[in-house]
Coordinates of C-alpha atoms in Angstrom, one line a residue:
X57 CA 108.4 87.1 90.7
X58 CA 104.6 87.8 90.1
X59 CA 104.5 89.6 93.4
X60 CA 107.0 92.2 92.4
X61 CA 104.7 93.7 89.9
X62 CA 102.2 94.7 92.6
X63 CA 104.4 97.2 94.7
X64 CA 102.6 99.8 92.7
X65 CA 99.3 98.9 94.3
X66 CA 100.1 100.7 97.4
X67 CA 100.8 103.8 95.5
X68 CA 97.5 103.6 93.7
X69 CA 95.7 102.9 97.0
X70 CA 97.2 105.8 98.8
X71 CA 96.3 108.1 96.0
X72 CA 92.6 107.0 96.0
X73 CA 91.8 105.9 99.6
X74 CA 91.0 109.1 101.2
X75 CA 88.2 110.0 103.7
X76 CA 85.1 110.6 101.8
X77 CA 84.2 114.3 102.3
X78 CA 80.6 114.2 103.4
X79 CA 77.8 116.3 101.9
X80 CA 76.8 118.0 105.1
X81 CA 73.5 119.1 103.7
X82 CA 72.5 115.4 103.3
X83 CA 73.0 114.4 106.8
X84 CA 71.3 117.2 108.7
X85 CA 73.6 120.2 108.8
X86 CA 71.8 123.2 110.2
X87 CA 70.9 125.8 107.6
X88 CA 68.6 128.2 109.8
X89 CA 64.9 128.0 110.2
X90 CA 62.8 125.7 112.4
X91 CA 64.2 125.3 115.9
X92 CA 67.9 126.0 114.8
X93 CA 68.0 129.2 116.9
X94 CA 65.4 128.3 119.4
X95 CA 66.3 128.4 123.1
X96 CA 63.0 126.7 124.3
X97 CA 63.7 123.3 125.7
X98 CA 62.4 121.4 128.7
X99 CA 65.6 119.5 129.0
X100 CA 67.8 121.7 131.1
X101 CA 70.4 118.9 131.4
X102 CA 71.5 119.6 127.9
X103 CA 70.0 123.1 127.2
X104 CA 70.6 126.4 129.1
X105 CA 68.0 127.3 131.7
X106 CA 66.7 130.8 130.7
X107 CA 65.6 133.5 133.0
X108 CA 62.6 135.8 132.5
X109 CA 65.0 138.5 131.4
X110 CA 66.7 136.0 129.0
X111 CA 63.4 135.1 127.5
X112 CA 62.5 138.9 127.0
X113 CA 65.8 139.6 125.1
X114 CA 65.3 136.4 123.0
X115 CA 61.8 137.7 121.9
X116 CA 63.5 140.9 120.9
X117 CA 66.0 139.2 118.6
X118 CA 63.9 136.3 117.4
X119 CA 62.3 138.1 114.5
X120 CA 65.7 138.8 112.9
X121 CA 67.3 135.3 113.3
X122 CA 65.9 133.9 110.2
X123 CA 65.5 137.1 108.2
X124 CA 68.5 139.4 108.8
X125 CA 71.5 137.6 110.2
X126 CA 73.8 140.7 110.1
X127 CA 71.4 142.7 112.1
X128 CA 70.9 139.9 114.6
X129 CA 74.5 139.8 115.1
X130 CA 74.9 143.5 115.5
X131 CA 72.1 143.5 118.2
X132 CA 73.3 140.4 119.9
X133 CA 77.1 140.8 120.2
X134 CA 77.3 143.9 122.6
X135 CA 74.9 142.3 125.0
X136 CA 77.2 139.2 125.6
X137 CA 79.3 138.9 128.7
X138 CA 80.7 136.3 130.9
X139 CA 77.5 136.4 132.9
X140 CA 75.1 136.2 130.0
X141 CA 73.4 133.0 129.1
X142 CA 75.3 130.2 127.2
X143 CA 72.3 130.1 124.9
X144 CA 73.1 133.5 123.5
X145 CA 76.8 132.7 122.9
X146 CA 75.3 129.7 121.0
X147 CA 73.0 131.7 119.0
X148 CA 75.7 134.1 118.1
X149 CA 78.1 131.1 117.1
X150 CA 75.4 129.7 115.0
X151 CA 74.6 133.0 113.2
X152 CA 78.5 133.2 112.3
X153 CA 78.2 129.7 111.1
X154 CA 75.4 130.5 108.7
X155 CA 77.5 133.5 107.5
X156 CA 80.4 131.2 106.9
X157 CA 82.7 132.7 109.6
X158 CA 83.8 129.4 111.1
X159 CA 86.8 130.7 113.1
X160 CA 84.8 133.3 114.9
X161 CA 81.9 130.9 115.4
X162 CA 84.2 128.5 117.2
X163 CA 85.2 131.2 119.6
X164 CA 81.6 131.8 120.8
X165 CA 80.6 128.2 120.7
X166 CA 83.5 127.4 122.9
X167 CA 82.4 130.0 125.3
X168 CA 78.9 128.5 125.4
X169 CA 80.3 125.0 126.3
X170 CA 82.6 126.6 128.9
X171 CA 79.6 128.1 130.5
X172 CA 77.5 125.0 130.1
X173 CA 79.7 121.8 129.4
X174 CA 76.5 119.7 128.8
X175 CA 75.2 122.0 126.1
X176 CA 74.6 119.4 123.4
X177 CA 73.7 121.6 120.5
X178 CA 76.8 123.7 121.1
X179 CA 79.0 120.7 120.9
X180 CA 77.2 119.6 117.7
X181 CA 77.8 123.0 116.1
X182 CA 81.5 122.9 117.1
X183 CA 81.8 119.6 115.4
X184 CA 80.2 121.0 112.3
X185 CA 82.4 124.1 112.3
X186 CA 85.6 122.1 112.7
X187 CA 84.5 119.7 109.9
X188 CA 84.0 122.5 107.6
X189 CA 87.4 123.9 108.4
X190 CA 89.0 120.5 107.9
X191 CA 89.9 120.2 111.4
X192 CA 88.7 116.6 111.6
X193 CA 91.0 115.6 114.4
X194 CA 89.6 118.2 116.7
X195 CA 86.1 117.5 115.8
X196 CA 86.4 113.9 117.2
X197 CA 85.8 115.1 120.8
X198 CA 82.9 117.4 119.7
X199 CA 81.1 114.3 118.2
X200 CA 81.9 112.1 121.0
X201 CA 80.5 114.8 123.4
X202 CA 77.2 114.9 121.3
X203 CA 76.8 111.1 121.4
X204 CA 77.7 110.8 125.2
X205 CA 75.0 113.6 125.9
X206 CA 72.3 111.4 124.0
X207 CA 72.5 113.0 120.6
X208 CA 73.6 109.9 118.7
X209 CA 72.2 110.1 115.2
X210 CA 73.1 109.8 111.5
X211 CA 74.9 113.1 111.6
X212 CA 76.9 112.7 114.7
X213 CA 78.0 109.0 114.0
X214 CA 78.5 109.8 110.3
X215 CA 80.9 112.8 110.9
X216 CA 82.7 111.0 113.8
X217 CA 83.3 108.1 111.3
X218 CA 84.5 110.7 108.7
X219 CA 86.9 112.2 111.3
X220 CA 88.3 109.0 112.4
X221 CA 88.8 107.9 108.7
X222 CA 90.6 111.2 108.0
X223 CA 93.0 110.3 110.7
X224 CA 93.5 106.8 109.4
X225 CA 91.7 105.3 112.6
X226 CA 90.1 102.8 110.4
X227 CA 88.6 100.4 113.0
X228 CA 87.1 103.3 115.0
X229 CA 85.8 104.8 111.8
X230 CA 84.2 101.5 110.7
X231 CA 82.3 101.3 114.0
X232 CA 81.0 104.8 113.8
X233 CA 79.9 104.3 110.1
X234 CA 78.0 101.2 111.1
X235 CA 76.1 103.1 113.7
X236 CA 75.4 105.9 111.2
X237 CA 73.9 103.3 108.8
X238 CA 71.4 102.3 111.5
X239 CA 69.8 105.7 111.1
X240 CA 70.2 106.0 107.4
X241 CA 71.2 102.8 105.6
X242 CA 70.9 104.4 102.1
X243 CA 73.3 107.2 102.7
X244 CA 76.0 107.1 99.9
X245 CA 78.4 109.1 102.1
X246 CA 78.1 106.3 104.8
X247 CA 78.4 103.5 102.4
X248 CA 81.6 105.1 100.9
X249 CA 83.1 105.6 104.3
X250 CA 82.3 102.2 105.5
X251 CA 83.6 100.6 102.3
X252 CA 86.9 102.5 102.6
X253 CA 87.2 101.3 106.3
X254 CA 86.5 97.6 105.3
X255 CA 89.2 97.9 102.5
X256 CA 91.7 99.2 104.9
X257 CA 91.0 96.8 107.7
X258 CA 91.4 93.9 105.4
X259 CA 87.8 93.0 105.0
X260 CA 87.9 93.0 101.2
X261 CA 85.1 90.7 100.3
X262 CA 82.6 93.0 102.3
X263 CA 84.2 95.9 100.7
X264 CA 83.7 94.6 97.3
X265 CA 80.0 94.0 98.0
X266 CA 79.5 97.4 99.4
X267 CA 81.2 98.9 96.2
X268 CA 78.7 96.9 94.0
X269 CA 76.0 98.9 95.9
X270 CA 77.8 102.0 95.5
X271 CA 78.3 101.4 91.6
X272 CA 74.6 100.7 91.2
X273 CA 74.0 104.2 92.7
X274 CA 76.8 105.8 90.7
X275 CA 78.0 103.6 87.9
X276 CA 80.3 106.2 86.4
X277 CA 82.3 106.9 89.6
X278 CA 85.9 106.2 88.8
X279 CA 87.0 106.2 92.4
X280 CA 84.6 103.3 93.3
X281 CA 85.7 101.2 90.3
X282 CA 89.4 101.6 91.1
X283 CA 88.9 101.0 94.9
X284 CA 87.1 97.8 94.1
X285 CA 89.9 96.9 91.7
X286 CA 92.4 97.2 94.5
X287 CA 90.2 94.8 96.7
X288 CA 90.2 92.3 93.8
X289 CA 93.9 92.6 93.4
X290 CA 94.5 91.9 97.2
X291 CA 92.3 88.8 96.9
X292 CA 94.3 87.7 93.9
X293 CA 91.2 88.1 91.7
X294 CA 93.2 89.8 89.0
X295 CA 91.0 89.3 86.0
X296 CA 88.1 91.2 87.8
X297 CA 90.5 93.9 88.6
X298 CA 91.6 94.1 85.0
X299 CA 87.8 94.3 84.0
X300 CA 87.2 97.3 86.4
X301 CA 90.1 99.3 85.2
X302 CA 89.5 98.5 81.5
X303 CA 86.0 99.7 82.0
X304 CA 87.4 103.0 83.3
X305 CA 89.7 103.1 80.4
X306 CA 86.7 102.8 78.0
X307 CA 85.0 105.7 79.8
X308 CA 88.3 107.6 79.5
X309 CA 88.6 108.1 83.3
X310 CA 92.0 106.4 83.8
X311 CA 95.0 108.2 85.1
X312 CA 98.7 107.4 85.1
X313 CA 98.7 105.3 88.2
X314 CA 95.7 103.2 87.3
X315 CA 97.2 102.5 83.8
X316 CA 100.4 101.4 85.4
X317 CA 98.4 99.1 87.7
X318 CA 96.7 97.7 84.7
X319 CA 100.0 97.2 83.1
X320 CA 101.2 95.4 86.2
X321 CA 98.2 93.0 86.2
X322 CA 98.8 92.1 82.5
X323 CA 102.5 91.6 83.4
X324 CA 101.6 89.2 86.0
X325 CA 99.3 87.3 83.7
X326 CA 102.1 87.0 81.1
X327 CA 100.3 89.2 78.7
X328 CA 103.5 91.2 77.9
X329 CA 102.3 93.0 74.8
X330 CA 99.2 94.3 76.5
X331 CA 101.4 95.4 79.6
X332 CA 103.7 97.3 77.3
X333 CA 100.7 99.0 75.6
X334 CA 99.3 100.2 78.9
X335 CA 102.5 101.3 80.2
X336 CA 103.1 103.4 77.2
X337 CA 99.6 104.7 77.5
X338 CA 100.2 105.7 81.0
X339 CA 103.2 107.8 79.9
X340 CA 101.2 109.4 77.0
X341 CA 98.3 110.2 79.2
X342 CA 100.1 111.6 82.2
X343 CA 99.2 115.2 83.0
X344 CA 102.9 115.9 83.3
X345 CA 105.9 113.8 82.7
X346 CA 108.6 113.4 85.3
X347 CA 111.4 110.9 85.9
X348 CA 109.2 108.4 88.0
X349 CA 106.4 108.3 85.4
X350 CA 108.7 107.2 82.8
X351 CA 111.0 105.0 84.9
X352 CA 108.5 103.1 86.8
X353 CA 107.1 101.0 83.8
X354 CA 110.5 100.5 82.4
X355 CA 111.9 99.2 85.8
X356 CA 108.8 96.9 85.8
X357 CA 109.8 95.3 82.6
X358 CA 113.5 95.1 83.6
X359 CA 112.6 93.4 86.8
X360 CA 110.9 90.7 84.8
X361 CA 113.9 90.5 82.5
X362 CA 111.6 91.4 79.6
X363 CA 114.3 93.1 77.6
X364 CA 112.5 92.8 74.2
X365 CA 109.4 94.4 75.6
X366 CA 111.6 97.0 77.5
X367 CA 113.3 97.8 74.1
X368 CA 109.9 98.2 72.4
X369 CA 108.8 100.6 75.2
X370 CA 112.0 102.7 74.8
X371 CA 111.5 102.6 71.0
X372 CA 107.8 103.9 71.4
X373 CA 109.0 106.6 73.8
X374 CA 111.6 107.8 71.3
X375 CA 109.0 107.7 68.5
X376 CA 106.2 109.6 70.4
X377 CA 106.2 113.2 69.9
X378 CA 105.5 115.5 72.8
X379 CA 106.8 113.3 75.7
X380 CA 110.4 114.1 75.6
X381 CA 111.7 116.0 78.6
X382 CA 114.6 116.3 81.1
X383 CA 113.9 112.8 82.3
X384 CA 115.4 111.5 79.0
X385 CA 118.7 113.0 79.7
X386 CA 118.8 111.7 83.3
X387 CA 121.2 109.1 84.5
X388 CA 118.6 106.7 85.7
X389 CA 116.8 106.5 82.3
X390 CA 120.2 106.3 80.4
X391 CA 121.2 103.3 82.6
X392 CA 118.0 101.6 81.7
X393 CA 118.7 102.2 78.0
X394 CA 122.3 100.9 78.4
X395 CA 121.1 97.7 80.2
X396 CA 118.4 97.0 77.5
X397 CA 120.9 97.7 74.7
X398 CA 123.4 95.3 76.3
X399 CA 120.8 92.5 76.8
X400 CA 119.6 93.0 73.2
X401 CA 123.3 92.4 72.1
X402 CA 124.0 96.0 71.0
X403 CA 127.2 96.3 72.9
X404 CA 128.6 99.4 71.2
X405 CA 125.5 101.4 72.0
X406 CA 125.4 100.2 75.6
X407 CA 129.2 101.0 76.0
X408 CA 128.7 104.4 74.5
X409 CA 125.8 105.3 76.8
X410 CA 127.6 104.0 79.9
X411 CA 130.9 105.7 79.2
X412 CA 128.8 109.0 78.7
X413 CA 127.4 108.5 82.1
X414 CA 130.6 107.8 83.8
X415 CA 132.3 110.7 82.2
X416 CA 129.4 113.0 83.6
X417 CA 129.5 111.2 87.0
X418 CA 132.6 109.2 87.7
X419 CA 131.1 107.7 90.8
X420 CA 128.0 106.2 89.1
X421 CA 128.3 102.8 90.8
X422 CA 125.5 101.4 88.6
X423 CA 127.3 102.4 85.3
X424 CA 130.5 101.1 86.5
X425 CA 129.0 97.7 87.4
X426 CA 127.2 97.5 84.0
X427 CA 130.6 98.5 82.1
X428 CA 132.2 95.6 84.0
X429 CA 129.5 93.2 83.0
X430 CA 129.7 94.4 79.4
X431 CA 133.5 93.9 79.2
X432 CA 133.2 90.5 80.6
X433 CA 130.6 89.6 78.0
X434 CA 132.8 90.9 75.2
X435 CA 135.9 88.9 76.7
X436 CA 137.9 92.0 77.9
X437 CA 138.6 90.7 81.3
X438 CA 141.2 93.2 82.2
X439 CA 138.9 96.2 81.4
X440 CA 136.2 94.4 83.4
X441 CA 138.5 94.2 86.3
X442 CA 139.3 97.9 86.1
X443 CA 135.7 99.0 86.1
X444 CA 134.6 96.6 88.8
X445 CA 137.5 97.7 91.0
X446 CA 136.4 101.3 90.6
X447 CA 132.8 100.3 91.4
X448 CA 134.1 98.4 94.6
X449 CA 135.5 101.8 95.9
X450 CA 131.8 103.0 96.0
X451 CA 129.9 102.1 99.2
X452 CA 126.4 101.7 97.6
X453 CA 127.6 99.1 95.2
X454 CA 130.6 97.6 96.9
X455 CA 129.1 94.3 97.8
X456 CA 127.7 93.9 94.2
X457 CA 131.1 94.9 92.7
X458 CA 133.1 92.4 94.9
X459 CA 130.6 89.6 93.9
X460 CA 131.1 90.4 90.2
X461 CA 134.9 90.3 90.7
X462 CA 134.7 87.1 92.4
X463 CA 132.7 85.5 89.7
X464 CA 134.9 86.9 87.0
X465 CA 138.0 85.6 88.7
X466 CA 136.3 82.1 89.2
X467 CA 135.4 82.0 85.5
X468 CA 139.0 82.9 84.6
X469 CA 140.2 80.0 86.7
X470 CA 141.6 82.0 89.5
X471 CA 139.7 80.3 92.2
X472 CA 141.7 81.6 95.3
X473 CA 141.3 85.2 94.2
X474 CA 137.6 84.6 93.4
X475 CA 137.1 83.2 96.9
X476 CA 138.7 86.2 98.5
X477 CA 136.4 88.6 96.7
X478 CA 133.4 86.5 97.4
X479 CA 134.0 86.4 101.1
X480 CA 134.4 90.1 101.2
X481 CA 131.0 90.4 99.4
X482 CA 129.5 88.1 101.8
X483 CA 130.9 90.0 104.8
X484 CA 129.2 93.1 103.6
X485 CA 125.8 91.6 102.5
X486 CA 125.2 87.9 103.4
X487 CA 123.2 86.1 100.8
X488 CA 122.2 82.4 100.7
X489 CA 122.7 82.0 97.0
X490 CA 126.2 83.5 97.2
X491 CA 127.0 81.4 100.3
X492 CA 126.1 78.2 98.2
X493 CA 128.1 79.5 95.2
X494 CA 131.1 80.1 97.5
X495 CA 130.9 76.7 99.0
X496 CA 130.9 75.1 95.5
X497 CA 134.0 77.1 94.5
X498 CA 135.8 76.1 97.7
X499 CA 134.9 72.5 97.0
X500 CA 136.4 72.6 93.4
X501 CA 139.5 74.4 94.7
X502 CA 139.9 71.5 97.4
X503 CA 139.5 68.9 94.8
X504 CA 142.0 70.7 92.5
X505 CA 144.5 70.9 95.3
X506 CA 143.9 67.2 96.1
X507 CA 144.8 66.1 92.5
X508 CA 148.0 68.2 92.6
X509 CA 149.1 66.4 95.8

C-alpha cells in the first residue's frame, strides 16, 4: 500500500529535472576582444590559410571589429562571395553573434564551414549560436566537431553535456559533464548537470553527494533541495526527504507539487494528520486551482481508505475562503464527496449527491456503482440490483458491476445467479482474488447440493 503514495514522485521529478541552462559567460563564451576576431594562426588544419590580399583586407577592417560592430558589418558584407576566405564569413557570423542576431549569424558560419569543414572556431561559434537559440539537438554535432578537431575544453564538453541532457540522453550527458569537470571542477553549471544525470541514471547516492556540494554553494536553491529529496525518496530514505522539503517550507519556497509530495511522505509514515495538513496547504498555496490540484490529495486519502481524514480535508476545503471554483461542481469531486459521506455513515447525503450526478449524467458508471453499494448497505437489495444492472451496461465499469452483482446475489443466498455474474466479470477482467472467491462459492454450492441429494 505504501508504494501507492509515491506515484506523484514522477510528476514532481518531471517538473524539476530539466537541463540546467548554462551561464555561457562563465564557461568562455566569446564576447569580443582579444583574438576573438583574429585570423592569424599557424595551424592551417583548423584555420583558413590567408592570402596576402586577405591579410590586407583584414588590416582594413581590424580597427572596427572591437569598436564599431555595425560599421564592420557594413564594410565586410559586400565583399564576401563564394570565393572569399572562410575566415571572413566567420568574422561576419561572429559580429552578428555579438549583435544578438543568431539566425543570421548561423547563415554565415555555415558558409564558413562549407568552405572549410575543419574550421574549428566556426564550429564552436555555431554551437554557441544554436545553444543561445535553444536548438540544443542541432548543437550536438557542432560540439562533437569542435572536440574531434582538438577543441575539447570546459566549454565544448560542458555545452555538449547540456545539449545531451536537454534531449534526455542522460548517459551521454553524464560522460560529457565528467569531461567538462576535468577542466573546471568547481563549475556550478557542470555540477548541476552532472547531478541531474546521476539522478536520472539511477546513481542516487552519488547525486545526493553532489547536491550536498551544490547546497554548500547555494543553500537557498529550492531546486537542489527538492531534487535531493527525490533521490532520498527513491532510496527509501523518507525522513531525510521530509527534512529537505520541510526546510523549503520554512523558507516559503514550496509549491503545490512539493507539498503534495510532502503529504505523500507523511501518509506513508502513518502521520495522517500531518499529511492532511500538507495536502490542504498545497491547495491553499496553489497559484491557480484546477480539478487535478484538489482531487489528487483527496484521491490519495481515499486510496488509503482514510475516510475520516478525507472528510476533514473536504470540510477544510468547504470552510476555506477563496478556494472554491468550478472543480467543486465537477463530477469527480462530487463522487469523492459521496464516497466519503457513505463511508462516514451519512447515507442520505451520499445518496443525494449520487442521484444528482446520475440525473446530470445518466451513464456515470462510478455513480451507479456507488448507488448500488449504498442500497446494498441500507438493505435495499432490489434497488441495488437496479443500479448495478444499469452500471453493467457501461463498458468502463461493466466488470466491476458484474462483480458487485455476483457478490450481492451470493449474500442473498442465490449462489447460482451469483456464480453466473462472477464468471462474466472474470471473463472481462480476470483477477486472482475474484477467482479464489468464485471457487469458494462453487464449493459451497456443491456442498449444498450434496446435502439435498
